[in-house]
Amino acid sequence: MLTPDITIIHIIFVSIAMACGFAAIYFWVKVYFETKRGSIAWLLLALTSIFLITSAIFPSIAIASQDTDITEMIFLFLGFWSAVYIGIFAAAGFLMLQAFRTIPREKLGDYLIEGMVFTKPLQSEEDIDNIPEVEQISTLLNRSTLIEYTPKARYEDSVIEICLRLYGEMVNTVLVSTQPRTAMYKEKIGDLMDIGAMKFIEISSTSKQVSNEDGIIKLPTDELDKFFELTSKLPKGCAVIFEPISQLLLTAGDKEIYEFMSEMVERFATNELLLVGMINKSAHDEQIVSRIEGLFLNLAEEEGTKIRLVKGGKEEYIRFYVGEKFFMDQNVHVKLE
């Protein structure tokens, strides 16, 4: 039997627990309704608040009761209650974890807190016009773009950066490259291929026929015309990053590759695909580079940790968000959840 002083203190704690529990239920239910189509995890958190209240009340009833049967029933029910609601709490955590694993970070706000606005309401149309737009690669590259780099540029990093940013914008991507860079790209962003967000096409001088090895489509160099068969069914809005222009110019010849690139640009424009080509401007004569440039509507060049994009007479930039040594540092790895 509890002493009067202990009983009073216990009643105070139980009262605080009940007040906070009811407040938690109110807040989480309000969050759920405010998010509209948001995560059901918010409602599950509200249900766990009911358990938190009962876990404070039931022991008090069990201690105060003089009937052994009632006490045993209360403790049995409390154990069952604990299993049910802790399971619900675990389910809420599972939903949150799945959201972080399966939904691009840029879209998590829409999934978890859609409809919740914490900024001051706009007062006029002028305020709306002054809102800065989010830098989206899919918008900046909505026309065919040629990115020029030098031998010292970190263009492999820019390829990975663009792939990750397009994934964050939920744009399906096809990356065309050659060895040994294909292996490096697969190591760094192979998770995107595993979840079906992108495809790899490797133009190979050793392959004798088109094949699929470990998810990478091998295309022989002497069968480039089959590239258009491989990409003929790509959906509208899909992005194609064609990286090995310089290597093909040096190995297959200027005339053949120019005709191939010309057909690619025309086909992809007709099918409304985003085309990003990359060329080492220092490896070719100015005349050759100029002819390739003429095939693309946009031109860009690498400048340190950003890509300077010339678009309609206005300079725009694709900035590297990951830092100067993120991808090429052997001690740091990209991990996509």
Short mmCIF file of C-alpha atoms in Angstrom, two decimals:
data_model
loop_
_atom_site.label_atom_id
_atom_site.label_comp_id
_atom_site.label_asym_id
_atom_site.label_seq_id
_atom_site.Cartn_x
_atom_site.Cartn_y
_atom_site.Cartn_z
CA MET A 1 0.00 0.00 0.00
CA LEU A 2 1.36 3.40 -0.96
CA THR A 3 1.83 6.09 1.65
CA PRO A 4 -0.25 9.28 1.29
CA ASP A 5 2.79 11.34 0.18
CA ILE A 6 3.82 8.81 -2.48
CA THR A 7 0.22 8.55 -3.67
CA ILE A 8 -0.01 12.32 -4.16
CA ILE A 9 3.28 12.42 -6.10
CA HIS A 10 2.13 9.47 -8.21
CA ILE A 11 -1.17 11.21 -8.99
CA ILE A 12 0.73 14.33 -10.08
CA PHE A 13 2.94 12.31 -12.46
CA VAL A 14 -0.05 10.42 -13.87
CA SER A 15 -1.88 13.71 -14.41
CA ILE A 16 1.11 15.15 -16.29
CA ALA A 17 1.33 11.97 -18.38
CA MET A 18 -2.39 12.18 -19.25
CA ALA A 19 -2.18 15.87 -20.16
CA CYS A 20 0.88 15.35 -22.37
CA GLY A 21 -0.64 12.20 -23.87
CA PHE A 22 -3.85 13.96 -24.89
CA ALA A 23 -1.79 16.85 -26.26
CA ALA A 24 0.31 14.39 -28.30
CA ILE A 25 -2.82 12.76 -29.71
CA TYR A 26 -4.20 16.16 -30.68
CA PHE A 27 -0.94 17.33 -32.31
CA TRP A 28 -0.29 14.14 -34.31
CA VAL A 29 -3.88 13.92 -35.52
CA LYS A 30 -3.69 17.58 -36.57
CA VAL A 31 -0.42 16.86 -38.39
CA TYR A 32 -2.04 13.95 -40.21
CA PHE A 33 -5.00 16.06 -41.39
CA GLU A 34 -2.75 18.99 -42.30
CA THR A 35 -0.56 16.74 -44.49
CA LYS A 36 -3.65 15.53 -46.40
CA ARG A 37 -1.97 12.89 -48.58
CA GLY A 38 1.07 12.66 -46.32
CA SER A 39 2.47 9.62 -44.57
CA ILE A 40 0.15 7.44 -42.45
CA ALA A 41 3.05 7.31 -40.00
CA TRP A 42 1.74 10.52 -38.38
CA LEU A 43 -1.55 8.82 -37.47
CA LEU A 44 0.28 5.79 -36.12
CA LEU A 45 2.25 8.09 -33.83
CA ALA A 46 -1.05 9.47 -32.55
CA LEU A 47 -2.21 5.94 -31.69
CA THR A 48 0.95 5.26 -29.70
CA SER A 49 0.07 8.25 -27.51
CA ILE A 50 -3.02 6.33 -26.35
CA PHE A 51 -0.76 3.54 -25.13
CA LEU A 52 1.45 6.04 -23.30
CA ILE A 53 -1.58 7.30 -21.37
CA THR A 54 -2.86 3.83 -20.48
CA SER A 55 0.61 2.66 -19.44
CA ALA A 56 0.52 5.34 -16.75
CA ILE A 57 -3.08 4.65 -15.59
CA PHE A 58 -3.30 0.84 -15.58
CA PRO A 59 -0.49 0.23 -13.04
CA SER A 60 -2.19 2.70 -10.70
CA ILE A 61 -5.48 0.77 -10.91
CA ALA A 62 -3.65 -2.53 -10.36
CA ILE A 63 -1.88 -1.25 -7.25
CA ALA A 64 -5.02 0.36 -5.79
CA SER A 65 -7.21 -2.69 -6.39
CA GLN A 66 -7.57 -5.21 -3.55
CA ASP A 67 -8.90 -7.92 -5.86
CA THR A 68 -6.19 -10.29 -7.07
CA ASP A 69 -8.17 -11.35 -10.13
CA ILE A 70 -8.64 -7.75 -11.24
CA THR A 71 -4.95 -7.02 -10.71
CA GLU A 72 -3.90 -10.05 -12.75
CA MET A 73 -6.32 -9.15 -15.54
CA ILE A 74 -5.01 -5.58 -15.68
CA PHE A 75 -1.38 -6.69 -15.91
CA LEU A 76 -2.26 -9.27 -18.57
CA PHE A 77 -4.13 -6.65 -20.58
CA LEU A 78 -1.25 -4.20 -20.11
CA GLY A 79 1.17 -6.72 -21.60
CA PHE A 80 -1.12 -7.26 -24.59
CA TRP A 81 -1.61 -3.50 -24.92
CA SER A 82 2.17 -2.97 -24.90
CA ALA A 83 2.72 -5.51 -27.68
CA VAL A 84 0.04 -3.95 -29.89
CA TYR A 85 1.09 -0.35 -29.58
CA ILE A 86 4.83 -0.91 -29.62
CA GLY A 87 4.17 -2.82 -32.86
CA ILE A 88 2.31 0.23 -34.17
CA PHE A 89 5.23 2.45 -33.18
CA ALA A 90 7.61 0.10 -35.02
CA ALA A 91 5.34 0.26 -38.09
CA ALA A 92 5.54 4.06 -38.04
CA GLY A 93 9.33 3.82 -37.94
CA PHE A 94 9.29 1.35 -40.82
CA LEU A 95 7.20 3.74 -42.95
CA MET A 96 9.63 6.56 -42.23
CA LEU A 97 12.64 4.40 -43.13
CA GLN A 98 11.01 3.22 -46.36
CA ALA A 99 10.32 6.84 -47.30
CA PHE A 100 14.01 7.74 -46.90
CA ARG A 101 15.07 4.66 -48.86
CA THR A 102 12.67 4.79 -51.78
CA ILE A 103 11.79 8.46 -52.27
CA PRO A 104 14.30 11.01 -53.61
CA ARG A 105 15.44 13.41 -50.91
CA GLU A 106 14.03 16.33 -52.88
CA LYS A 107 10.56 14.73 -52.72
CA LEU A 108 10.57 13.72 -49.06
CA GLY A 109 8.90 16.97 -48.06
CA ASP A 110 6.00 16.25 -50.41
CA TYR A 111 5.63 12.75 -48.96
CA LEU A 112 6.02 13.49 -45.25
CA ILE A 113 4.73 17.02 -44.72
CA GLU A 114 2.74 17.85 -47.84
CA GLY A 115 0.44 20.77 -47.19
CA MET A 116 2.28 22.10 -44.12
CA VAL A 117 3.51 25.63 -44.78
CA PHE A 118 5.71 27.30 -42.19
CA THR A 119 6.53 30.44 -44.19
CA LYS A 120 4.71 33.73 -44.01
CA PRO A 121 1.85 33.94 -46.55
CA LEU A 122 2.58 36.03 -49.63
CA GLN A 123 0.94 39.42 -49.65
CA SER A 124 0.99 40.25 -53.34
CA GLU A 125 1.67 38.96 -56.85
CA GLU A 126 4.96 40.88 -56.77
CA ASP A 127 6.12 38.66 -53.90
CA ILE A 128 5.27 35.58 -55.95
CA ASP A 129 7.38 36.82 -58.86
CA ASN A 130 10.37 37.28 -56.55
CA ILE A 131 10.46 33.66 -55.37
CA PRO A 132 13.71 32.07 -56.62
CA GLU A 133 13.24 28.90 -58.65
CA VAL A 134 14.98 25.71 -57.64
CA GLU A 135 17.92 24.89 -59.90
CA GLN A 136 16.75 21.83 -61.82
CA ILE A 137 19.06 20.06 -64.23
CA SER A 138 16.13 18.66 -66.21
CA THR A 139 15.04 22.25 -66.89
CA LEU A 140 18.49 23.60 -67.67
CA LEU A 141 19.16 20.69 -70.03
CA ASN A 142 15.74 20.62 -71.69
CA ARG A 143 17.49 21.23 -75.03
CA SER A 144 20.41 19.20 -76.43
CA THR A 145 23.56 20.26 -74.60
CA LEU A 146 27.25 19.69 -75.32
CA ILE A 147 29.56 19.92 -72.29
CA GLU A 148 33.19 20.65 -73.15
CA TYR A 149 35.99 19.68 -70.79
CA THR A 150 39.79 19.54 -70.70
CA PRO A 151 42.06 16.62 -69.71
CA LYS A 152 42.50 18.12 -66.25
CA ALA A 153 38.77 18.61 -65.63
CA ARG A 154 36.87 16.29 -63.28
CA TYR A 155 34.31 15.43 -65.91
CA GLU A 156 33.65 11.97 -64.45
CA ASP A 157 32.42 13.75 -61.34
CA SER A 158 30.12 15.93 -63.40
CA VAL A 159 28.64 12.84 -65.07
CA ILE A 160 27.90 11.31 -61.66
CA GLU A 161 26.58 14.63 -60.36
CA ILE A 162 24.18 14.97 -63.28
CA CYS A 163 22.97 11.36 -62.91
CA LEU A 164 22.27 11.81 -59.20
CA ARG A 165 20.52 15.14 -59.71
CA LEU A 166 18.35 13.71 -62.51
CA TYR A 167 17.46 10.81 -60.22
CA GLY A 168 16.47 13.30 -57.54
CA GLU A 169 14.20 14.97 -60.11
CA MET A 170 12.72 11.54 -60.99
CA VAL A 171 14.07 11.55 -64.56
CA ASN A 172 15.00 8.18 -66.05
CA THR A 173 18.56 8.25 -67.37
CA VAL A 174 20.67 6.28 -69.85
CA LEU A 175 24.44 6.65 -69.40
CA VAL A 176 26.57 5.78 -72.43
CA SER A 177 30.27 5.30 -71.74
CA THR A 178 33.31 3.08 -72.36
CA GLN A 179 35.71 1.14 -70.18
CA PRO A 180 37.32 1.75 -67.77
CA ARG A 181 34.87 4.51 -66.83
CA THR A 182 31.84 2.24 -67.10
CA ALA A 183 33.16 0.12 -64.23
CA MET A 184 33.82 3.23 -62.16
CA TYR A 185 30.35 4.62 -62.81
CA LYS A 186 28.77 1.29 -61.89
CA GLU A 187 30.72 1.26 -58.63
CA LYS A 188 29.62 4.76 -57.70
CA ILE A 189 26.02 4.89 -58.93
CA GLY A 190 25.23 1.26 -59.71
CA ASP A 191 22.41 1.38 -57.13
CA LEU A 192 20.44 3.55 -59.55
CA MET A 193 20.68 0.77 -62.11
CA ASP A 194 19.62 -1.84 -59.54
CA ILE A 195 16.41 0.03 -58.72
CA GLY A 196 15.60 0.68 -62.39
CA ALA A 197 16.22 4.43 -62.32
CA MET A 198 18.88 4.33 -65.02
CA LYS A 199 20.49 2.12 -67.68
CA PHE A 200 24.13 1.67 -68.68
CA ILE A 201 25.25 1.24 -72.30
CA GLU A 202 28.93 0.46 -72.85
CA ILE A 203 30.42 0.99 -76.31
CA SER A 204 33.00 -1.79 -76.45
CA SER A 205 35.82 -2.50 -78.90
CA THR A 206 36.13 -6.09 -77.64
CA SER A 207 32.50 -7.21 -77.83
CA LYS A 208 31.45 -9.01 -80.99
CA GLN A 209 27.69 -8.61 -80.60
CA VAL A 210 25.13 -6.72 -78.53
CA SER A 211 24.84 -8.38 -75.12
CA ASN A 212 23.75 -7.75 -71.56
CA GLU A 213 26.39 -8.41 -68.91
CA ASP A 214 25.56 -7.73 -65.27
CA GLY A 215 22.90 -5.23 -66.31
CA ILE A 216 25.24 -3.31 -68.64
CA ILE A 217 24.34 -3.40 -72.34
CA LYS A 218 27.49 -4.01 -74.41
CA LEU A 219 27.42 -2.39 -77.87
CA PRO A 220 30.27 -3.20 -80.29
CA THR A 221 32.00 -0.16 -81.75
CA ASP A 222 31.50 -1.43 -85.30
CA GLU A 223 27.72 -1.73 -84.76
CA LEU A 224 26.90 1.79 -83.64
CA ASP A 225 23.81 1.82 -85.83
CA LYS A 226 22.18 -0.58 -83.36
CA PHE A 227 22.37 2.17 -80.74
CA PHE A 228 19.19 3.64 -82.17
CA GLU A 229 17.41 0.29 -81.84
CA LEU A 230 18.41 0.15 -78.18
CA THR A 231 17.07 3.66 -77.51
CA SER A 232 14.04 3.60 -79.81
CA LYS A 233 11.55 2.88 -77.01
CA LEU A 234 12.83 5.34 -74.42
CA PRO A 235 9.94 7.32 -72.86
CA LYS A 236 9.43 11.00 -73.49
CA GLY A 237 11.50 13.13 -71.10
CA CYS A 238 14.15 10.46 -70.54
CA ALA A 239 17.75 11.74 -70.38
CA VAL A 240 20.66 10.28 -72.36
CA ILE A 241 24.18 11.19 -71.27
CA PHE A 242 26.54 10.36 -74.14
CA GLU A 243 30.03 10.61 -72.68
CA PRO A 244 32.50 8.97 -75.14
CA ILE A 245 32.33 11.42 -78.07
CA SER A 246 36.07 12.15 -77.97
CA GLN A 247 37.07 8.51 -77.78
CA LEU A 248 34.83 7.62 -80.73
CA LEU A 249 36.17 10.53 -82.80
CA LEU A 250 39.71 9.27 -82.24
CA THR A 251 38.99 5.59 -82.87
CA ALA A 252 36.17 5.48 -85.42
CA GLY A 253 36.90 8.61 -87.45
CA ASP A 254 35.50 12.12 -87.67
CA LYS A 255 33.12 11.59 -90.58
CA GLU A 256 31.42 8.46 -89.27
CA ILE A 257 30.96 9.83 -85.73
CA TYR A 258 29.73 13.20 -86.99
CA GLU A 259 27.02 11.46 -89.04
CA PHE A 260 26.19 9.24 -86.07
CA MET A 261 25.92 12.23 -83.70
CA SER A 262 23.86 14.17 -86.21
CA GLU A 263 21.33 11.35 -86.47
CA MET A 264 21.27 10.99 -82.67
CA VAL A 265 20.53 14.67 -82.09
CA GLU A 266 17.76 14.64 -84.69
CA ARG A 267 16.13 11.43 -83.41
CA PHE A 268 16.26 12.47 -79.76
CA ALA A 269 14.83 15.91 -80.50
CA THR A 270 11.93 14.28 -82.34
CA ASN A 271 11.31 11.89 -79.44
CA GLU A 272 11.65 14.72 -76.87
CA LEU A 273 14.59 13.15 -75.03
CA LEU A 274 17.17 15.12 -73.04
CA LEU A 275 20.57 14.67 -74.71
CA VAL A 276 23.81 15.61 -72.95
CA GLY A 277 27.03 15.05 -74.90
CA MET A 278 30.58 15.42 -73.54
CA ILE A 279 33.70 16.19 -75.53
CA ASN A 280 37.37 16.85 -74.73
CA LYS A 281 37.86 20.05 -76.70
CA SER A 282 41.66 19.89 -76.30
CA ALA A 283 41.88 16.50 -78.03
CA HIS A 284 40.56 17.63 -81.44
CA ASP A 285 41.09 20.28 -84.04
CA GLU A 286 38.98 23.41 -83.68
CA GLN A 287 37.17 22.60 -86.92
CA ILE A 288 36.06 19.19 -85.64
CA VAL A 289 34.94 20.61 -82.29
CA SER A 290 33.07 23.39 -84.08
CA ARG A 291 31.19 20.89 -86.26
CA ILE A 292 30.11 18.87 -83.20
CA GLU A 293 29.11 22.07 -81.40
CA GLY A 294 26.86 22.95 -84.31
CA LEU A 295 24.77 19.84 -83.69
CA PHE A 296 23.73 20.95 -80.19
CA LEU A 297 21.46 23.82 -79.16
CA ASN A 298 23.23 24.50 -75.86
CA LEU A 299 26.94 24.66 -75.08
CA ALA A 300 28.52 24.30 -71.65
CA GLU A 301 31.99 23.95 -70.17
CA GLU A 302 33.42 22.73 -66.90
CA GLU A 303 34.82 25.32 -64.51
CA GLY A 304 36.18 23.77 -61.33
CA THR A 305 33.24 22.66 -59.22
CA LYS A 306 30.54 23.84 -61.61
CA ILE A 307 29.40 23.62 -65.20
CA ARG A 308 28.91 26.96 -66.96
CA LEU A 309 25.91 26.65 -69.24
CA VAL A 310 25.36 29.19 -72.01
CA LYS A 311 21.65 29.27 -72.68
CA GLY A 312 19.89 31.87 -74.80
CA GLY A 313 22.66 34.40 -74.22
CA LYS A 314 22.35 34.05 -70.44
CA GLU A 315 24.93 32.24 -68.34
CA GLU A 316 23.61 29.64 -65.92
CA TYR A 317 25.45 27.17 -63.74
CA ILE A 318 25.11 23.58 -62.60
CA ARG A 319 26.95 23.56 -59.30
CA PHE A 320 28.49 20.49 -57.73
CA TYR A 321 26.79 20.04 -54.37
CA VAL A 322 29.12 17.33 -53.12
CA GLY A 323 32.47 19.05 -52.77
CA GLU A 324 35.72 18.88 -54.70
CA LYS A 325 36.86 15.39 -53.62
CA PHE A 326 33.61 13.57 -53.04
CA PHE A 327 33.64 11.07 -55.90
CA MET A 328 37.30 10.65 -56.78
CA ASP A 329 38.51 10.30 -53.18
CA GLN A 330 39.03 6.56 -52.67
CA ASN A 331 38.12 6.83 -48.99
CA VAL A 332 34.65 8.19 -49.70
CA HIS A 333 31.87 6.18 -51.30
CA VAL A 334 28.47 7.11 -52.59
CA LYS A 335 25.75 5.19 -50.74
CA LEU A 336 22.21 5.43 -51.98
CA GLU A 337 19.48 4.18 -49.69
#
